[in-house]
Amino acid sequence: MSKPRIGWIGLGHMGRPMATNLLKAGYALTVYNRTRATAEALGVAIADSPAALARGADVVITMVADDASQEAVLFGPDGVAAGTRPGQTVINMGTISPILSRSVAERLDARGVAVLDAPVSGSVKPATDGTLVILVGGDAAAVAACRPIFDVLGKRTFHFGGHGQGATAKLAINMVLGTMLQALAEAVVFGEATGLDRDILLDMIAETPCAAPILTLKSQSLRRRDYPAVFPLKHMAKDVRLALAAAGGVEIPAARTVSASFDAAERQGLGEQDVMAIIKLLEGTAADRG
Amino acid sequence: MSKPRIGWIGLGHMGRPMATNLLKAGYALTVYNRTRATAEALGVAIADSPAALARGADVVITMVADDASQEAVLFGPDGVAAGTRPGQTVINMGTISPILSRSVAERLDARGVAVLDAPVSGSVKPATDGTLVILVGGDAAAVAACRPIFDVLGKRTFHFGGHGQGATAKLAINMVLGTMLQALAEAVVFGEATGLDRDILLDMIAETPCAAPILTLKSQSLRRRDYPAVFPLKHMAKDVRLALAAAGGVEIPAARTVSASFDAAERQGLGEQDVMAIIKLLEGTAADRG
């Protein structure tokens, strides 16, 4: 089976290295990005609009930041939907809400287009290395057909069920991740309040059964007290909010508390900094560095 | 330098393998345990009381469960204090409060006895393998003198400062650990509320940057829905309470929420089960299995 022509939308931190990996793997790629210069840097065909991109592609992959961008790029003026034809596949790899994932699937199904939600776990390095973890919701046949694409982008693909279930699984991960990062920040704040040296404390945590890769990684910024955005705090705040919304009334009190903290951090102007800047909220130093 | 004679108090889940490792390393050991049969199983000299044990030892090590037991074993009738002489060392390796650690040091210092608080991170397996992480508070000279003992019991020893700082560091770890385990439980509860398969969800988490050794380990009981006590929930509840008390007024909202959950779980009769049984509180199934 020849490789499908891929239309790629969204060339941010994550989208760029992912698209590059597909290119290296021999896929014919057309791209669309709101900022055209970013698309030009990739050196591949550029579509003038999402609709034009869809017209020339077999599979459209979106990697955009949030529900509003996803809705606009698919169903806005000159959106993907305007350019689709039956038999195409649209894969949404950004972290969007399960509700929008299902709504997208419903609307594109009506046009004969297969839809998968396939958000990823992992940040820029695994995106670059092709070692993301991919969480898929949608029909098994479409998942099977797209498997070669997922195998280029990631090390493991988990199929969680119908439309929206990949998005839901991503929220579960980010709930855990956000809670763990807040726990690490709280340990540092606790340590400083009780006279524990920050570096020794972080060295120690790295030796315990708590030592998740993400904690070891984020300990580096805690040591430097510097939080350049790898995963912007505002995205974590959004994901934990989405998780709470999806959870309905179930008992997840730590996630609820962490959500309140991230929301407060965003209100204090920390949204564009890395998620680990949550420590500034706890330290009361948010104002130091807007 | 010849090896000091060690008096060991407390042969529970952790104390027994730790004492066994010292025995294997060639230390002359006398033991005391509230339940004498447990001491007899070890096949070494048994003291009739903590005071008698102290009289025959150079270094006394306690590995008891909580502040009340620690206070009783040191300062109760026929306690360690009654048998000490100047030049001895007492090492407290249980997780007791920083406040009691400092109070013990003060009272034994007055008798010319060096005191270290040296709680450990790691459960039964690292205790058995001699790969615990040891967190020490006390004078540098005493830490140096006891280093060979720590090297038998653990893979890393961190010296955090004066009396009570080892105990404080342990609370920091258990704050993080308790929060992480609650986060894992909440992810499972979230997953079941939103239609994610529990096994696939746990498989997925094991592939993400959240995958701490403790989460991978505890995922096994979550899969089996069975929580035999490795680290009893009541001990975690106690440690997180102690952490909050030591923290004073600092901002650690996730720890505060997790503490409330563990306290509620204990009130629902889950204290003797493993810490991972916290999920029963969230599921509302605590009553299923007292």
XYZ file of N, CA and C in Angstrom, chain A residues 41-276:
708
model
N 9.893 27.405 6.883
C 11.160 26.882 7.420
C 11.281 25.373 7.214
N 10.150 24.700 7.077
C 10.167 23.237 6.957
C 10.569 22.790 5.542
N 10.402 23.685 4.567
C 10.826 23.370 3.195
C 9.945 22.369 2.466
N 8.660 22.369 2.783
C 7.730 21.485 2.066
C 6.604 22.320 1.487
N 5.688 21.660 0.770
C 4.562 22.372 0.175
C 3.711 23.023 1.265
N 3.269 24.240 1.017
C 2.436 24.969 1.979
C 1.069 25.210 1.361
N 0.038 24.902 2.131
C -1.326 25.182 1.661
C -1.731 26.570 2.123
N -2.580 27.226 1.336
C -3.009 28.578 1.685
C -4.080 28.587 2.761
N -4.748 27.471 2.923
C -5.805 27.404 3.940
C -5.958 25.942 4.344
N -6.577 25.695 5.497
C -6.867 24.310 5.878
C -7.709 23.592 4.825
N -8.639 24.309 4.195
C -9.494 23.680 3.165
C -8.638 23.224 1.983
N -7.743 24.082 1.540
C -6.867 23.737 0.422
C -5.981 22.553 0.794
N -5.490 22.562 2.030
C -4.661 21.451 2.513
C -5.445 20.140 2.455
N -6.687 20.162 2.918
C -7.514 18.950 2.931
C -7.749 18.433 1.513
N -7.927 19.344 0.561
C -8.181 18.924 -0.827
C -7.038 18.089 -1.388
N -5.809 18.378 -0.966
C -4.655 17.668 -1.529
C -4.137 16.537 -0.658
N -4.888 16.133 0.368
C -4.366 15.140 1.314
C -5.289 13.935 1.444
N -4.705 12.794 1.822
C -5.514 11.626 2.175
C -5.805 11.610 3.671
N -4.776 12.010 4.425
C -4.909 12.065 5.880
C -4.551 13.476 6.335
N -5.445 14.093 7.100
C -5.156 15.411 7.674
C -4.854 15.227 9.157
N -3.729 15.755 9.596
C -3.378 15.668 11.016
C -3.317 17.074 11.588
N -4.044 17.289 12.688
C -3.986 18.599 13.348
C -3.233 18.470 14.661
N -2.381 19.446 14.922
C -1.642 19.508 16.191
C -1.717 20.946 16.665
N -2.924 21.294 17.151
C -3.145 22.681 17.572
C -3.425 22.709 19.071
N -3.367 23.918 19.637
C -3.224 24.052 21.090
C -4.492 23.818 21.902
N -5.640 24.181 21.354
C -6.818 24.125 22.221
C -8.103 23.977 21.401
N -9.205 23.857 22.104
C -10.498 23.623 21.457
C -10.839 24.722 20.450
N -10.600 25.973 20.818
C -10.979 27.084 19.935
C -10.199 26.998 18.622
N -8.885 26.726 18.721
C -8.073 26.621 17.500
C -8.504 25.428 16.672
N -8.815 24.336 17.361
C -9.225 23.120 16.666
C -10.538 23.350 15.912
N -11.485 23.959 16.585
C -12.778 24.254 15.962
C -12.585 25.155 14.742
N -11.767 26.195 14.888
C -11.555 27.161 13.797
C -10.883 26.497 12.602
N -9.880 25.673 12.883
C -9.095 25.096 11.804
C -9.911 24.034 11.053
N -10.830 23.405 11.728
C -11.654 22.389 11.059
C -12.912 22.988 10.431
N -13.602 23.842 11.196
C -14.935 24.263 10.757
C -15.066 25.764 10.531
N -14.003 26.515 10.704
C -14.043 27.945 10.426
C -14.055 28.184 8.918
N -14.051 29.447 8.522
C -14.002 29.775 7.091
C -12.752 29.154 6.471
N -12.916 28.521 5.310
C -11.796 27.824 4.673
C -11.169 26.777 5.582
N -11.996 26.194 6.439
C -11.498 25.156 7.351
C -11.379 23.820 6.639
N -10.806 22.863 7.337
C -10.588 21.521 6.787
C -11.887 20.941 6.224
N -12.977 21.102 6.986
C -14.251 20.484 6.596
C -14.661 20.883 5.181
N -14.377 22.134 4.810
C -14.760 22.636 3.488
C -13.994 21.939 2.361
N -12.874 21.274 2.710
C -12.064 20.653 1.663
C -12.084 19.138 1.672
N -12.852 18.546 2.590
C -12.816 17.077 2.709
C -13.643 16.393 1.630
N -13.331 15.116 1.437
C -14.149 14.247 0.572
C -14.257 12.897 1.265
N -15.275 12.111 0.956
C -15.445 10.804 1.606
C -14.189 9.940 1.437
N -13.883 9.173 2.477
C -12.732 8.276 2.424
C -11.484 8.859 3.058
N -11.500 10.151 3.316
C -10.344 10.749 3.995
C -10.360 10.423 5.481
N -9.212 10.678 6.123
C -9.122 10.530 7.577
C -8.590 11.824 8.179
N -9.192 12.244 9.272
C -8.683 13.398 10.031
C -8.262 12.904 11.415
N -7.005 13.176 11.775
C -6.486 12.779 13.090
C -6.184 14.032 13.896
N -6.812 14.127 15.071
C -6.571 15.275 15.945
C -5.575 14.877 17.017
N -4.346 15.389 16.933
C -3.300 14.974 17.870
C -3.041 15.980 18.985
N -3.686 17.147 18.924
C -3.561 18.096 20.027
C -4.382 17.629 21.223
N -4.160 18.279 22.367
C -4.954 17.937 23.545
C -6.210 18.783 23.545
N -7.271 18.240 22.960
C -8.537 18.964 22.975
C -9.514 18.200 23.848
N -10.642 18.792 24.129
C -11.567 18.166 25.074
C -12.209 16.935 24.447
N -12.564 15.946 25.277
C -13.304 14.788 24.776
C -14.607 15.216 24.094
N -15.251 16.235 24.642
C -16.527 16.690 24.068
C -16.330 17.193 22.646
N -15.316 18.033 22.442
C -15.072 18.522 21.084
C -14.632 17.367 20.176
N -13.825 16.445 20.724
C -13.398 15.295 19.910
C -14.609 14.555 19.358
N -15.589 14.331 20.224
C -16.782 13.590 19.790
C -17.613 14.409 18.800
N -17.668 15.697 19.052
C -18.443 16.560 18.173
C -17.787 16.639 16.793
N -16.473 16.698 16.756
C -15.746 16.708 15.480
C -16.019 15.414 14.723
N -15.948 14.304 15.434
C -16.158 12.996 14.800
C -17.547 12.919 14.188
N -18.542 13.411 14.937
C -19.918 13.373 14.454
C -20.080 14.187 13.169
N -19.524 15.400 13.197
C -19.701 16.285 12.040
C -18.938 15.792 10.806
N -17.745 15.221 11.013
C -16.976 14.765 9.848
C -17.457 13.394 9.363
N -17.897 12.555 10.312
C -18.535 11.278 9.924
C -19.630 11.534 8.896
N -20.406 12.577 9.122
C -21.521 12.915 8.236
C -21.039 13.222 6.815
N -19.763 13.565 6.682
C -19.188 13.826 5.363
C -18.395 12.617 4.852
N -18.505 11.484 5.553
C -17.799 10.279 5.112
C -16.322 10.280 5.458
N -15.949 11.140 6.395
C -14.544 11.247 6.796
C -14.338 10.495 8.114
N -13.315 9.626 8.154
C -12.990 8.923 9.404
C -12.225 9.870 10.316
N -12.515 9.801 11.602
C -11.873 10.714 12.556
C -11.253 9.921 13.705
N -10.044 10.301 14.081
C -9.419 9.743 15.286
C -8.994 10.891 16.181
N -9.190 10.753 17.478
C -8.499 11.651 18.401
C -7.275 10.874 18.883
N -6.129 11.495 18.767
C -4.874 10.787 19.056
C -3.870 11.721 19.707
N -4.227 12.266 20.874
C -3.277 13.134 21.569
C -2.070 12.320 22.043
N -1.018 13.044 22.365
C 0.237 12.367 22.700
C 0.676 12.693 24.116
N 1.427 11.762 24.690
C 2.132 12.037 25.939
C 3.600 12.142 25.601
N 4.261 13.126 26.203
C 5.666 13.357 25.904
C 5.839 14.763 25.400
N 7.007 15.329 25.635
C 7.236 16.714 25.260
C 8.150 16.783 24.034
N 8.916 17.845 23.927
C 9.650 18.104 22.680
C 10.663 17.008 22.354
N 11.364 16.502 23.360
C 12.391 15.496 23.057
C 11.811 14.204 22.480
N 10.819 13.584 23.154
C 10.211 12.399 22.532
C 9.529 12.711 21.191
N 9.021 13.927 21.033
C 8.443 14.293 19.729
C 9.538 14.252 18.667
N 10.720 14.730 19.043
C 11.856 14.770 18.122
C 12.392 13.363 17.864
N 12.429 12.561 18.929
C 12.983 11.197 18.816
C 11.981 10.187 18.247
N 10.736 10.615 18.057
C 9.715 9.660 17.603
C 9.360 8.641 18.664
N 9.421 9.067 19.929
C 9.133 8.139 21.029
C 7.951 8.628 21.876
N 7.026 9.315 21.249
C 5.827 9.736 21.972
C 4.985 8.514 22.353
N 4.083 8.725 23.293
C 3.052 7.723 23.576
C 1.756 8.296 23.014
N 1.063 7.506 22.206
C -0.099 8.011 21.462
C -1.367 7.326 21.972
N -2.367 8.152 22.273
C -3.579 7.682 22.946
C -4.733 7.880 21.995
N -5.329 6.799 21.537
C -6.254 6.918 20.421
C -7.687 6.569 20.794
N -8.603 7.385 20.294
C -10.026 7.077 20.341
C -10.571 7.077 18.924
N -11.463 6.136 18.623
C -12.051 6.063 17.281
C -12.191 4.614 16.845
N -12.673 4.432 15.605
C -12.935 3.066 15.122
C -11.649 2.282 14.918
N -11.715 0.997 15.261
C -10.542 0.129 15.176
C -9.968 0.080 13.760
N -10.844 0.106 12.743
C -10.349 0.019 11.359
C -9.494 1.237 11.021
N -9.959 2.422 11.436
C -9.195 3.644 11.167
C -7.881 3.642 11.946
N -7.931 3.118 13.186
C -6.708 3.027 13.991
C -5.695 2.135 13.279
N -6.169 0.993 12.778
C -5.276 0.055 12.088
C -4.671 0.700 10.837
N -5.508 1.420 10.089
C -5.021 2.053 8.860
C -3.962 3.111 9.158
N -4.088 3.787 10.291
C -3.150 4.868 10.626
C -1.955 4.389 11.443
N -1.942 3.126 11.791
C -0.875 2.569 12.624
C 0.533 2.912 12.105
N 0.797 2.799 10.783
C 2.160 3.127 10.316
C 2.560 4.576 10.623
N 1.595 5.481 10.578
C 1.883 6.884 10.918
C 2.217 6.997 12.401
N 1.402 6.355 13.220
C 1.650 6.401 14.668
C 3.004 5.780 15.004
N 3.364 4.732 14.269
C 4.638 4.067 14.554
C 5.836 4.958 14.245
N 5.662 5.888 13.313
C 6.738 6.856 13.037
C 6.842 7.868 14.183
N 5.704 8.276 14.712
C 5.682 9.376 15.686
C 5.928 8.924 17.121
N 5.604 7.667 17.415
C 5.637 7.247 18.812
C 6.226 5.872 19.035
N 6.467 5.574 20.320
C 6.972 4.244 20.681
C 5.847 3.282 21.046
N 4.732 3.818 21.524
C 3.580 2.971 21.888
C 2.294 3.685 21.501
N 1.334 2.933 20.994
C 0.017 3.484 20.703
C -1.012 2.678 21.498
N -1.815 3.372 22.273
C -2.875 2.711 23.048
C -4.233 3.108 22.471
N -5.045 2.118 22.133
C -6.383 2.394 21.632
C -7.386 2.243 22.769
N -8.018 3.352 23.134
C -8.853 3.366 24.332
C -10.336 3.174 24.076
N -10.735 3.103 22.817
C -12.162 2.940 22.557
C -12.643 3.960 21.552
N -13.883 4.336 21.685
C -14.520 5.188 20.682
C -14.041 6.634 20.704
N -14.682 7.453 19.882
C -14.320 8.863 19.747
C -14.247 9.572 21.096
N -13.195 10.310 21.295
C -13.033 11.084 22.526
C -12.256 10.352 23.604
N -12.075 9.025 23.455
C -11.427 8.289 24.540
C -9.908 8.489 24.570
N -9.317 8.809 23.430
C -7.893 9.188 23.434
C -7.716 10.500 24.177
N -8.599 11.444 23.873
C -8.566 12.749 24.543
C -8.768 12.583 26.047
N -9.668 11.676 26.416
C -9.940 11.450 27.833
C -8.715 10.853 28.530
N -8.055 9.910 27.863
C -6.848 9.295 28.443
C -5.752 10.338 28.639
N -5.662 11.266 27.691
C -4.651 12.321 27.824
C -4.919 13.178 29.054
N -6.194 13.449 29.312
C -6.540 14.230 30.500
C -6.157 13.475 31.773
N -6.341 12.140 31.741
C -5.952 11.334 32.907
C -4.459 11.485 33.175
N -3.658 11.412 32.119
C -2.205 11.577 32.302
C -1.883 12.952 32.858
N -2.502 13.977 32.279
C -2.128 15.319 32.723
C -2.628 15.642 34.123
N -3.714 15.004 34.533
C -4.122 15.083 35.944
C -3.012 14.558 36.844
N -2.491 13.374 36.490
C -1.429 12.769 37.306
C -0.176 13.638 37.263
N 0.177 14.061 36.053
C 1.384 14.861 35.861
C 1.301 16.175 36.642
N 0.185 16.874 36.501
C 0.023 18.157 37.181
C 0.093 17.972 38.694
N -0.510 16.902 39.186
C -0.504 16.651 40.629
C 0.908 16.317 41.095
N 1.630 15.540 40.301
C 3.004 15.188 40.670
C 3.913 16.417 40.688
N 3.752 17.290 39.717
C 4.613 18.480 39.680
C 4.288 19.414 40.828
N 2.992 19.511 41.144
C 2.652 20.330 42.309
C 3.210 19.690 43.585
N 3.170 18.364 43.667
C 3.725 17.674 44.838
C 5.218 17.968 44.972
N 5.922 17.959 43.853
C 7.361 18.251 43.891
C 7.594 19.689 44.351
N 6.815 20.606 43.796
C 6.938 22.012 44.194
C 6.643 22.175 45.690
N 5.624 21.471 46.154
C 5.260 21.576 47.573
C 6.367 21.008 48.462
N 7.024 19.945 47.993
C 8.121 19.370 48.777
C 9.260 20.379 48.913
N 9.533 21.112 47.851
C 10.601 22.112 47.898
C 10.214 23.255 48.838
N 8.964 23.706 48.717
C 8.480 24.783 49.590
C 8.505 24.327 51.057
N 8.062 23.088 51.273
C 8.119 22.493 52.613
C 9.557 22.445 53.105
N 10.446 22.001 52.233
C 11.865 21.872 52.602
C 12.459 23.212 52.993
N 12.130 24.244 52.237
C 12.729 25.538 52.550
C 12.147 26.089 53.852
N 10.882 25.772 54.112
C 10.266 26.233 55.363
C 10.853 25.511 56.577
N 11.389 24.320 56.353
C 11.855 23.506 57.482
C 13.371 23.346 57.497
N 14.062 24.103 56.641
C 15.527 24.129 56.720
C 16.240 23.025 55.958
N 15.548 22.389 54.980
C 16.219 21.368 54.167
C 16.837 22.039 52.936
N 18.052 21.687 52.648
C 18.727 22.228 51.470
C 18.015 21.740 50.199
N 17.704 22.684 49.291
C 16.940 22.338 48.102
C 17.644 21.289 47.240
N 18.954 21.450 47.040
C 19.670 20.514 46.163
C 19.735 19.112 46.767
N 20.014 19.043 48.067
C 20.082 17.715 48.705
C 18.704 17.055 48.674
N 17.675 17.874 48.915
C 16.306 17.356 48.876
C 15.986 16.763 47.499
N 16.346 17.483 46.438
C 16.052 16.993 45.086
C 16.927 15.782 44.745
N 18.188 15.793 45.209
C 19.044 14.602 45.041
C 18.385 13.393 45.690
N 17.878 13.606 46.895
C 17.248 12.520 47.645
C 16.007 11.993 46.923
N 15.149 12.891 46.477
C 13.925 12.444 45.803
C 14.265 11.589 44.584
N 15.339 11.959 43.895
C 15.762 11.201 42.709
C 16.187 9.774 43.050
N 16.472 9.507 44.337
C 16.886 8.162 44.766
C 15.737 7.346 45.334
N 14.569 7.953 45.450
C 13.448 7.261 46.080
C 12.540 6.637 45.022
N 11.581 5.825 45.466
C 10.605 5.256 44.518
C 9.682 6.301 43.888
N 9.786 7.566 44.341
C 9.014 8.651 43.706
C 9.644 9.122 42.407
N 10.849 8.661 42.116
C 11.658 9.290 41.059
C 11.136 9.019 39.652
N 10.053 9.681 39.295
C 9.550 9.619 37.918
C 10.471 10.428 37.013
N 10.599 10.023 35.758
C 11.405 10.818 34.820
C 11.024 12.301 34.813
N 9.728 12.598 34.890
C 9.316 14.005 34.837
C 9.810 14.765 36.065
N 9.874 14.111 37.226
C 10.346 14.803 38.430
C 11.843 15.070 38.337
N 12.582 14.100 37.823
C 14.020 14.279 37.674
C 14.306 15.412 36.687
N 13.535 15.421 35.597
C 13.698 16.484 34.599
C 13.384 17.856 35.191
N 12.243 17.958 35.850
C 11.811 19.271 36.348
C 12.650 19.717 37.552
N 13.315 18.781 38.215
C 14.210 19.158 39.310
C 15.312 20.085 38.815
N 15.687 19.918 37.553
C 16.733 20.795 37.003
C 16.303 22.259 37.050
N 15.056 22.548 36.660
C 14.637 23.960 36.713
C 14.462 24.424 38.150
N 14.039 23.509 39.029
C 13.905 23.893 40.438
C 15.273 24.244 41.034
N 16.304 23.533 40.622
C 17.659 23.853 41.111
C 18.111 25.223 40.609
N 17.817 25.492 39.327
C 18.243 26.767 38.723
C 17.294 27.905 39.065
N 16.138 27.555 39.648
C 15.094 28.547 39.931
C 14.729 29.336 38.669
N 14.647 28.617 37.550
C 14.358 29.261 36.271
C 13.430 28.326 35.491
N 12.359 28.901 34.906
C 11.289 28.065 34.371
C 10.926 28.436 32.936
N 11.893 28.331 32.010
C 11.560 28.623 30.612
C 10.534 27.608 30.113
N 9.587 28.059 29.319
C 8.451 27.218 28.938
C 8.869 26.022 28.096
N 8.691 24.830 28.616
C 8.754 23.601 27.831
C 7.298 23.180 27.599
N 6.567 23.046 28.686
C 5.123 22.824 28.621
C 4.493 23.989 29.382
N 3.915 24.952 28.646
C 3.421 26.158 29.322
C 2.369 25.843 30.386
N 2.496 26.518 31.498
C 1.590 26.325 32.630
C 0.125 26.458 32.224
N -0.165 27.392 31.317
C -1.571 27.608 30.937
C -2.165 26.352 30.281
N -1.337 25.571 29.598
C -1.861 24.340 28.989
C -2.199 23.300 30.061
N -1.328 23.207 31.074
C -1.641 22.281 32.164
C -2.915 22.722 32.881
N -3.026 24.022 33.129
C -4.220 24.546 33.802
C -5.482 24.141 33.021
N -5.391 24.284 31.703
C -6.526 23.944 30.837
C -6.837 22.443 30.909
N -5.788 21.614 30.835
C -6.018 20.167 30.812
C -6.636 19.667 32.113
N -6.178 20.203 33.228
C -6.742 19.745 34.499
C -8.196 20.237 34.620
N -8.454 21.437 34.135
C -9.851 21.911 34.101
C -10.723 20.988 33.248
N -10.198 20.611 32.066
C -10.961 19.702 31.189
C -11.203 18.361 31.877
N -10.195 17.888 32.603
C -10.340 16.605 33.295
C -11.470 16.686 34.318
N -11.480 17.764 35.087
C -12.543 17.916 36.090
C -13.911 17.957 35.424
N -13.977 18.647 34.294
C -15.257 18.726 33.581
C -15.685 17.347 33.089
N -14.721 16.577 32.578
C -15.044 15.246 32.046
C -15.397 14.269 33.167
N -14.840 14.506 34.354
C -15.007 13.569 35.464
C -16.415 13.601 36.040
N -17.114 14.697 35.804
C -18.425 14.823 36.409
C -18.283 14.885 37.917
N -19.108 14.154 38.610
C -19.134 14.289 40.062
C -18.195 13.361 40.825
N -17.311 12.618 40.143
C -16.519 11.651 40.907
C -15.528 12.339 41.843
N -15.099 11.564 42.814
C -14.277 12.055 43.920
C -12.796 12.091 43.520
N -12.322 13.248 43.056
C -10.895 13.394 42.745
C -10.385 14.690 43.376
N -10.319 14.673 44.723
C -10.044 15.939 45.440
C -8.656 16.522 45.189
N -7.639 15.685 44.999
C -6.301 16.244 44.763
C -6.281 16.968 43.422
N -6.889 16.360 42.406
C -6.944 17.017 41.096
C -7.689 18.351 41.200
N -8.729 18.367 42.015
C -9.507 19.596 42.187
C -8.641 20.698 42.827
N -7.877 20.315 43.830
C -6.997 21.281 44.494
C -5.918 21.778 43.545
N -5.336 20.846 42.798
C -4.269 21.207 41.872
C -4.813 22.119 40.774
N -6.024 21.851 40.336
C -6.646 22.705 39.334
C -6.792 24.132 39.857
N -7.213 24.241 41.099
C -7.359 25.574 41.697
C -6.001 26.283 41.756
N -4.953 25.530 42.081
C -3.619 26.142 42.132
C -3.172 26.621 40.759
N -3.357 25.764 39.741
C -2.912 26.165 38.403
C -3.720 27.346 37.877
N -5.009 27.354 38.176
C -5.829 28.490 37.761
C -5.343 29.771 38.446
N -5.033 29.666 39.733
C -4.537 30.841 40.467
C -3.199 31.299 39.892
N -2.349 30.336 39.544
C -1.041 30.685 38.964
C -1.227 31.425 37.646
N -2.198 30.963 36.859
C -2.447 31.615 35.576
C -2.938 33.053 35.806
N -3.819 33.207 36.788
C -4.305 34.562 37.097
C -3.178 35.472 37.564
N -2.136 34.866 38.169
C -0.999 35.676 38.632
C 0.019 35.904 37.526
N -0.329 35.523 36.307
C 0.538 35.853 35.173
C 1.611 34.828 34.865
N 1.462 33.600 35.383
C 2.499 32.577 35.164
C 2.181 31.661 33.978
N 1.089 31.932 33.269
C 0.596 31.024 32.235
C 1.577 30.703 31.124
N 2.403 31.685 30.731
C 3.308 31.471 29.605
C 4.616 30.806 30.044
N 4.867 30.772 31.355
C 6.075 30.101 31.844
C 5.849 28.593 31.886
N 6.907 27.864 32.188
C 6.767 26.414 32.251
C 5.848 26.021 33.405
N 5.214 24.883 33.259
C 4.324 24.347 34.292
C 5.003 24.313 35.668
N 6.338 24.124 35.684
C 7.039 24.024 36.973
C 7.053 25.353 37.718
